[in-house]
XYZ file of C-alpha atoms in Angstrom:
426
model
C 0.059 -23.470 -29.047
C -0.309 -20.900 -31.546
C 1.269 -17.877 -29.324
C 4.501 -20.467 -28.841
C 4.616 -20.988 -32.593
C 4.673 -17.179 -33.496
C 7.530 -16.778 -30.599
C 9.389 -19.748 -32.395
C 8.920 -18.248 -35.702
C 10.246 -14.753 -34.359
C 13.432 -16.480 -32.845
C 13.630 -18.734 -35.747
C 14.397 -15.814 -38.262
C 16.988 -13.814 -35.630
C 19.599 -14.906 -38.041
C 17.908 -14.116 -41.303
C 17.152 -10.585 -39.673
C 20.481 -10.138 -38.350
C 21.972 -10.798 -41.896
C 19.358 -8.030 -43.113
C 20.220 -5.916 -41.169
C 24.102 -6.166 -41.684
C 23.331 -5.566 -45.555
C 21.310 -2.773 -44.820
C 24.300 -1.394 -43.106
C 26.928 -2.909 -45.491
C 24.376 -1.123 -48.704
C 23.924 2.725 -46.261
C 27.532 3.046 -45.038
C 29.265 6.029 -46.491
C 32.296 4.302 -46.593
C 30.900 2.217 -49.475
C 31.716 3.990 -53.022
C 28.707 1.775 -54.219
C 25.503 3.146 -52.117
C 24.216 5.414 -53.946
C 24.245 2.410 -57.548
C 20.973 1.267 -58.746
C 22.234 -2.264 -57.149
C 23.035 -0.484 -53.753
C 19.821 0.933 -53.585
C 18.196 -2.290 -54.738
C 19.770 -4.278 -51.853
C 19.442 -1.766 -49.153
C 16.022 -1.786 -50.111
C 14.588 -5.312 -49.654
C 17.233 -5.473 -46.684
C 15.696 -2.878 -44.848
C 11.944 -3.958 -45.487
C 12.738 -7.378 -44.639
C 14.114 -6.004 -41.420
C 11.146 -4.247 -40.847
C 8.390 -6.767 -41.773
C 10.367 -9.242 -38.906
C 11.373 -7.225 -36.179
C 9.361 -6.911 -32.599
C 7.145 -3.539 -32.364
C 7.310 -2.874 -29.087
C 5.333 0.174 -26.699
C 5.860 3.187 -28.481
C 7.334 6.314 -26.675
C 4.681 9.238 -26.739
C 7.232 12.133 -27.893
C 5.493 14.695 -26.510
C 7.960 17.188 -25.083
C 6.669 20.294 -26.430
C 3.805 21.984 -27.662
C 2.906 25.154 -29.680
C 0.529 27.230 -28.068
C -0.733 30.377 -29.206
C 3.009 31.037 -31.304
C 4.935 30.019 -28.197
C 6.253 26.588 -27.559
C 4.987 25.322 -23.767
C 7.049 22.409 -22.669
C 5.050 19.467 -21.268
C 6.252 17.049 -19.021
C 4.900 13.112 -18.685
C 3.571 12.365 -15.284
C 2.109 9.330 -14.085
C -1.066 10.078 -11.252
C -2.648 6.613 -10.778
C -2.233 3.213 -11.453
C -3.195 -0.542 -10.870
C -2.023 -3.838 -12.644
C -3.585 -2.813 -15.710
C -3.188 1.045 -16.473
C -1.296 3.712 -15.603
C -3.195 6.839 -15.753
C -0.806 9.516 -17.203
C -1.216 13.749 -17.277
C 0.127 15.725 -19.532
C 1.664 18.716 -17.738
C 2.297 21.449 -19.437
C 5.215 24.415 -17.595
C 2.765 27.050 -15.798
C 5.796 29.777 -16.611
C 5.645 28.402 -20.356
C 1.789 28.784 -20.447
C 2.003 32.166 -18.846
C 4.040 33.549 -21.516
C 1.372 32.250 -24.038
C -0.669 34.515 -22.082
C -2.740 31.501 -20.450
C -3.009 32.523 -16.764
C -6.032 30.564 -15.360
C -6.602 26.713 -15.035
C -7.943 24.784 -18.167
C -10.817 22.417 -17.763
C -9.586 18.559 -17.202
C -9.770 16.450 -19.539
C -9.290 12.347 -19.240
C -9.184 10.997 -22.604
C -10.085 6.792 -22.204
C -7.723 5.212 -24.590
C -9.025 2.145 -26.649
C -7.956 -1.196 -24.830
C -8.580 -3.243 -28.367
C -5.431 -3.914 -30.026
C -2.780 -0.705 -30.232
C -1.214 1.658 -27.310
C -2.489 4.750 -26.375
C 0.507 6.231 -27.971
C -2.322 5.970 -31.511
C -3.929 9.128 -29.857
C -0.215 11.281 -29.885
C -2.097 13.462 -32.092
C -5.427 13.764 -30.051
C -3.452 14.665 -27.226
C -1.176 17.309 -28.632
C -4.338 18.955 -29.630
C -6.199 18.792 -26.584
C -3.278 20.183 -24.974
C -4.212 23.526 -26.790
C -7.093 24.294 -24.215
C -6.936 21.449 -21.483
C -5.280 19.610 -18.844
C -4.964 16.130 -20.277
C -5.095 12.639 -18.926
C -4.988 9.452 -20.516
C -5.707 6.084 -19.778
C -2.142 4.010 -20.777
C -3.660 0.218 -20.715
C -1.109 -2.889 -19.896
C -0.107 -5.428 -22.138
C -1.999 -8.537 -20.493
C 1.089 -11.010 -21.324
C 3.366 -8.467 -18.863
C 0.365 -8.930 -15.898
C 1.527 -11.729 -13.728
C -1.334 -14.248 -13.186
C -1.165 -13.827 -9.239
C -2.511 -10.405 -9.958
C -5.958 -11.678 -11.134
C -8.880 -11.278 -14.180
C -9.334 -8.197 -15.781
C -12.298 -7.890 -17.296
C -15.391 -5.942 -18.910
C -17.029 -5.043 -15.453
C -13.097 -4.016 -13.869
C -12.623 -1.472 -16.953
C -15.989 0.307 -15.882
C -14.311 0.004 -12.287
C -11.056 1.802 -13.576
C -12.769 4.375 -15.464
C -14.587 5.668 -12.496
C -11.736 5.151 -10.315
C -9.531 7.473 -12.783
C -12.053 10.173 -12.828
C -12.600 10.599 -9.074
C -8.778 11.396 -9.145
C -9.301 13.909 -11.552
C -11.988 16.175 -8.849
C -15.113 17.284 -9.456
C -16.959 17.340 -12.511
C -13.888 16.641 -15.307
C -14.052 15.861 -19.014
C -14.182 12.441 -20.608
C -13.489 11.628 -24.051
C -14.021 8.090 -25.019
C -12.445 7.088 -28.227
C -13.673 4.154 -30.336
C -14.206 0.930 -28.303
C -14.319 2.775 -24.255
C -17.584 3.771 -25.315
C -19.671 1.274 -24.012
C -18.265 1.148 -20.663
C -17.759 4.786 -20.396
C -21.215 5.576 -20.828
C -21.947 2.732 -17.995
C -19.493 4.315 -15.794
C -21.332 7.551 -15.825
C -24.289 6.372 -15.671
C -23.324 4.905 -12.173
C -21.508 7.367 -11.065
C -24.746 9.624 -12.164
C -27.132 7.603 -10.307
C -25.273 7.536 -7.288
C -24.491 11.653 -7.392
C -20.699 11.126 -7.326
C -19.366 14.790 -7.162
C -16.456 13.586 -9.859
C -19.265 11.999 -12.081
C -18.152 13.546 -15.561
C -19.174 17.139 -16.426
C -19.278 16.299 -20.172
C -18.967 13.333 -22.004
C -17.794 12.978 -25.725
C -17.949 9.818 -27.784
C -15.816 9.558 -31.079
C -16.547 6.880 -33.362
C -18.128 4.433 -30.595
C -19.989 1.087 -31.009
C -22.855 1.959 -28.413
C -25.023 0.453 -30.447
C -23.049 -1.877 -32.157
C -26.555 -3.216 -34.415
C -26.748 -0.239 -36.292
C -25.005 0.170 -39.717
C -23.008 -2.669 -39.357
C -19.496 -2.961 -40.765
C -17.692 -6.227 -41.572
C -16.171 -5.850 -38.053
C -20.024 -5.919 -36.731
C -21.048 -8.666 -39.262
C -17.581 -11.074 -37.950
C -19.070 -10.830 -34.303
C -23.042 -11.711 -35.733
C -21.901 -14.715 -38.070
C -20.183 -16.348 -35.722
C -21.032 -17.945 -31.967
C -19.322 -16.756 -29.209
C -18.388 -20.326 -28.971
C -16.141 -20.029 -31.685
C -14.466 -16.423 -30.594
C -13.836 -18.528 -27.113
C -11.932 -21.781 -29.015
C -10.452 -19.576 -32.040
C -9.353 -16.515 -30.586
C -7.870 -16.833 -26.815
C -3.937 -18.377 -26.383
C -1.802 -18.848 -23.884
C 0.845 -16.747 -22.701
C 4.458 -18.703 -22.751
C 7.616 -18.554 -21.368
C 9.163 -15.942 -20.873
C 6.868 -13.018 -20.774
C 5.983 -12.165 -17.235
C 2.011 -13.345 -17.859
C 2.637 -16.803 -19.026
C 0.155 -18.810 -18.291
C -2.236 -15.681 -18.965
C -5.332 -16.696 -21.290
C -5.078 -13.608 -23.897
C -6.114 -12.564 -26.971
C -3.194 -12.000 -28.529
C -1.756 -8.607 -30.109
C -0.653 -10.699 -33.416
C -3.780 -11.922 -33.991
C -5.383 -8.883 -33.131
C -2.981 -7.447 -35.872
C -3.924 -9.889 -38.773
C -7.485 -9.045 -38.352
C -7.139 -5.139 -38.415
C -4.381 -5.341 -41.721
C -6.368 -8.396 -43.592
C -9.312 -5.938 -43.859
C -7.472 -3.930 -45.998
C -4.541 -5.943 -47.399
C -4.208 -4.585 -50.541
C -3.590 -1.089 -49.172
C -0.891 -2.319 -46.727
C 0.606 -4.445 -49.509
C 0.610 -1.521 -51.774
C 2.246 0.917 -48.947
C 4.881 -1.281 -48.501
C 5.992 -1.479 -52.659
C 5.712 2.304 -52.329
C 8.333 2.392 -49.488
C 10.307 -0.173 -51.595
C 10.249 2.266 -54.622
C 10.770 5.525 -52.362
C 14.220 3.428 -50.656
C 15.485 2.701 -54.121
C 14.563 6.575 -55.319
C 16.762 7.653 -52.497
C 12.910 9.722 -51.636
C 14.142 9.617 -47.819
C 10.827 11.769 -46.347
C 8.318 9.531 -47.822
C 10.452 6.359 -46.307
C 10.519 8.172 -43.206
C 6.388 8.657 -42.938
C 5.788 4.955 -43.604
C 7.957 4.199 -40.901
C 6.458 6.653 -38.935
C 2.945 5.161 -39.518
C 4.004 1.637 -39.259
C 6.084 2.000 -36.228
C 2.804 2.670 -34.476
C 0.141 0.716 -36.778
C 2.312 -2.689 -35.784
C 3.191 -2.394 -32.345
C -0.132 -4.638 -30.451
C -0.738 -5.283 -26.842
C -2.487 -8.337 -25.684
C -6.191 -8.813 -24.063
C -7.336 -10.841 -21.354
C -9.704 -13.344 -21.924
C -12.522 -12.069 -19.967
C -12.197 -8.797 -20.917
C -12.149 -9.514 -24.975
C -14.743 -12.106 -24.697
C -17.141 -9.990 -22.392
C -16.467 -7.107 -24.821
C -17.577 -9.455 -27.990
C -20.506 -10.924 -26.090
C -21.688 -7.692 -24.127
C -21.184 -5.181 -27.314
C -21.395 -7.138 -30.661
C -23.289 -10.196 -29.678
C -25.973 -9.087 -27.233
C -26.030 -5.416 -27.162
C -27.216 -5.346 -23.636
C -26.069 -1.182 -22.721
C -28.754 0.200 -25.535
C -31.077 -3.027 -24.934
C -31.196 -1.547 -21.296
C -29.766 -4.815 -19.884
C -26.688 -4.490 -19.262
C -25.903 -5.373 -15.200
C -22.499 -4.113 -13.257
C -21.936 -6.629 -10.011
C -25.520 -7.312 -9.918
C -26.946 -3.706 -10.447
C -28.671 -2.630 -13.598
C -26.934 0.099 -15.564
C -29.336 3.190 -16.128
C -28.053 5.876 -18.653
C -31.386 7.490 -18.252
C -30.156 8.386 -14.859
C -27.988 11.032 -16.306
C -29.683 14.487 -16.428
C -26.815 17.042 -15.711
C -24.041 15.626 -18.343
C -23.426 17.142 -21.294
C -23.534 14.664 -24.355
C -21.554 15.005 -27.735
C -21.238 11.863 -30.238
C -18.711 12.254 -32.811
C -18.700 10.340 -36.090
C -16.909 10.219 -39.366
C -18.745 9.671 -43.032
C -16.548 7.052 -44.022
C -16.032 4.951 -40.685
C -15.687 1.370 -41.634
C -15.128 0.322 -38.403
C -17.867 1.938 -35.921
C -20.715 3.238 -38.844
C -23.112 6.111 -38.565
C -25.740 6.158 -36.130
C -23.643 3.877 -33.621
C -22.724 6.147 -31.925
C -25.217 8.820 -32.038
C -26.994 6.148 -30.439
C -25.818 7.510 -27.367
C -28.485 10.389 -27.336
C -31.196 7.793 -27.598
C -30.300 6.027 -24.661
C -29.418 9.273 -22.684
C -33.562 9.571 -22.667
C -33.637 12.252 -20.209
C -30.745 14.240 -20.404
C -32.012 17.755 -21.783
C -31.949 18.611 -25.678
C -30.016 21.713 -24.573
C -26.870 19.022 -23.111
C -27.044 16.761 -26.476
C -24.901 17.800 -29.700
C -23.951 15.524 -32.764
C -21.508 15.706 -35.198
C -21.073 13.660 -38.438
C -17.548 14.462 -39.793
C -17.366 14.714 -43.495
C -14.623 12.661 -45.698
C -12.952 10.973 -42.989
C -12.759 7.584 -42.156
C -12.599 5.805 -38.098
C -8.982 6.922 -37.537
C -9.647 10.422 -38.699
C -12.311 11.082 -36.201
C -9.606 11.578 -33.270
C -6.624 12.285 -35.517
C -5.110 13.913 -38.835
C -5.860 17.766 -39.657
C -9.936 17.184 -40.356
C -9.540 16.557 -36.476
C -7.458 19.271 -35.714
C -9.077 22.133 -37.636
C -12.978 20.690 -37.427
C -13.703 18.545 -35.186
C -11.451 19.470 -31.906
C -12.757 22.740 -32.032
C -16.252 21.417 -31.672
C -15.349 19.401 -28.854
C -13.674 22.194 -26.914
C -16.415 24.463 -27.486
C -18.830 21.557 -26.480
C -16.622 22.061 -23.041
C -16.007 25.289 -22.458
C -19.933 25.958 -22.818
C -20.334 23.648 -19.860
C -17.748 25.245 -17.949
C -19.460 28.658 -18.713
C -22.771 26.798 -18.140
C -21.667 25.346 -14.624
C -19.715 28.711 -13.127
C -23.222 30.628 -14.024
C -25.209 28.098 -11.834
C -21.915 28.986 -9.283
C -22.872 32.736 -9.648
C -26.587 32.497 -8.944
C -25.873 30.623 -5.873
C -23.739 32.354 -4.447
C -25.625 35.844 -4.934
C -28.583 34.020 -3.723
């Protein structure tokens, strides 16, 4: 009921929108003596932030044509390798004749970056993966929006995610990269575990973890404390609506992308309110750049994708409820999940000083559970000043913690074509 309602609502207000938007025209058109008035400005203003605050956020486009490497820009070109229902696993190419002039002549180590599937697109990592795409060949998981999944094409849910991560790295060969950025976590570290146990020749040659709730009962954040207080009972009756008419899942049970979006900007609601009064003032300053970086920001901050049922409520019951990966319970189709299987992957937990969403130790967790991968495959790093979103983004990223990470990788790669050397002489 409540998914129709917001649809309704969003139709509803097509003509108050439209009429903003005409005035935001009417008050920007050159043709009009008056624009630049404090009046102009004034209505221009509220018409364009009314626009804003009412419009549909839709998938945004990644943007990534170029990048700088070494002084010399390398195009890069958007290719999609793999897909089901629910993702479509996407590489980042970057032109060989490009790289060469950047005086990069030998492959880079692969990297899949796993994409949080808990709220926002992949296109929130732009940044990560313009920086990886300094030193690596770069995949990343681009989930679906459960209300465009037909129903004939079934659940997707906790267990199927694990599924799809190992499916993704087998296509990437032998012994890639994975980086698992806030909520993949969990399952990532289940998928290599399995795919450790079993000897899988594309099990992952290192694994990083930024900002991840493997341990979801240490320092708990208000996120952490939501999923304790209440009974998964009440996520199940509260939380999960039904796809309408005419979205190409309706009939889907989901947890929706708006609601998804209330909870992430009601945490802090007196920041966004106070953002948006500063765009307000920067429109009727004429202080175009500023306007433009809110936009920027909130372009990508409001567009939401929807959850399936399963998938959210597994995730809430499996992660925040019962904690089964570090309890050493968690099961995939009827087989216990063993992270102390893993002895040859190399470990590195990322996390920030300030996360308010995934807090310090949660992830570094990771190493605990890892009980008999070697000391000399295990590296932790607590990021100063930065809060969950600057773990994997922002220029603390770029200029201290991606460097870490790539070193963590390379040092494996070094590490892995010694052990290549010695057989072969041997």
């Amino acid at each position: 009921m409540l998914y129709s309602l917001y649809e309704t609502g969003y139709y509803g207000s097509t003509p108050l929108r439209l009429g903003a938007l005409l005035t935001r025209e009417f008050w920007s058109s050159p043709l009009n003596p008056a624009k630049d008035s404090g009046v102009g400005r004034r209505l221009f203003a509220g018409a364009d932030l009314f626009a804003n605050l009412t419009r549909r956020y839709g998938r945004p486009d990644w943007g990534i044509d170029t990048v700088e490497i070494d002084g010399e820009p390398v195009r890069v070109r958007r290719n999609e390798v793999w897909r089901s229902p629910w993702v479509r696993l996407l590489h980042f190419s970057r032109s060989m004749a490009d790289m060469r002039k950047a005086g990069r002549t030998s492959v880079e180590p692969p990297v899949l970056i796993v994409a949080p599937l808990s709220g926002h697109y992949a296109t929130l990592l732009r940044g990560t993966v313009q920086t990886f795409l300094q030193n690596h060949e770069v995949f990343v998981t681009d989930w679906s929006n459960a209300r465009d999944v037909p129903v004939l094409e079934g659940r997707f849910d906790f267990h199927d995610y694990i599924d799809h991560v190992r499916e993704m790295l087998r296509v990437l060969g032998p012994r890639p990269h994975v980086v698992a950025v806030c909520q993949p976590g969990p399952p990532v570290l289940a998928a290599a575990a399995l795919m450790a146990e079993d000897g899988e020749p594309s099990r992952p040659g290192t694994m990083t973890f930024m900002g991840s709730p493997i341990d979801a009962r240490l320092s708990p954040t208000v996120t952490n404390k939501l999923a304790e207080e209440r009974p998964f009972s009440w996520f199940a009756s509260n939380m999960i609506y039904t796809v309408p008419a005419p979205y190409p899942g309706m009939g889907r049970r989901v947890y929706p992308g708006f609601v998804q979006l209330y909870s992430f900007m009601s945490m802090n609601l007196d920041r966004h309110q106070q953002a948006h009064m500063r765009y307000l003032e920067d429109l009727m300053k004429g202080d175009g750049d500023s306007a433009e970086k809110h936009l920027e920001f909130y372009d990508e901050y409001l567009s939401a994708l929807d959850l399936t049922e399963e998938f959210y409520l597994q995730t809430v019951k499996n992660v925040f409820q019962d904690y089964l990966l570090p309890r050493g319970e968690l099961a995939h189709r009827g087989r216990q999940v063993r992270p102390d299987k893993i002895r040859d992957i190399g470990l590195l937990t990322v996390e920030g000083e300030n996360d308010d969403i995934s807090g310090i130790g949660q992830t570094q967790a990771a190493h605990a559970i890892c009980s008999q991968l070697p000391e000399s495959l295990k590296e932790d790093y607590v990021q100063p000043h930065v809060g969950h979103y600057g773990v994997f983004n922002g220029r603390r990223f770029r200029e201290e913690i991606y460097p870490r990470v790539t070193n963590f990788i390379r040092r494996f790669e070094a590490r892995m074509d010694h052990r290549a050397a010695a057989n072969a002489a041997e």
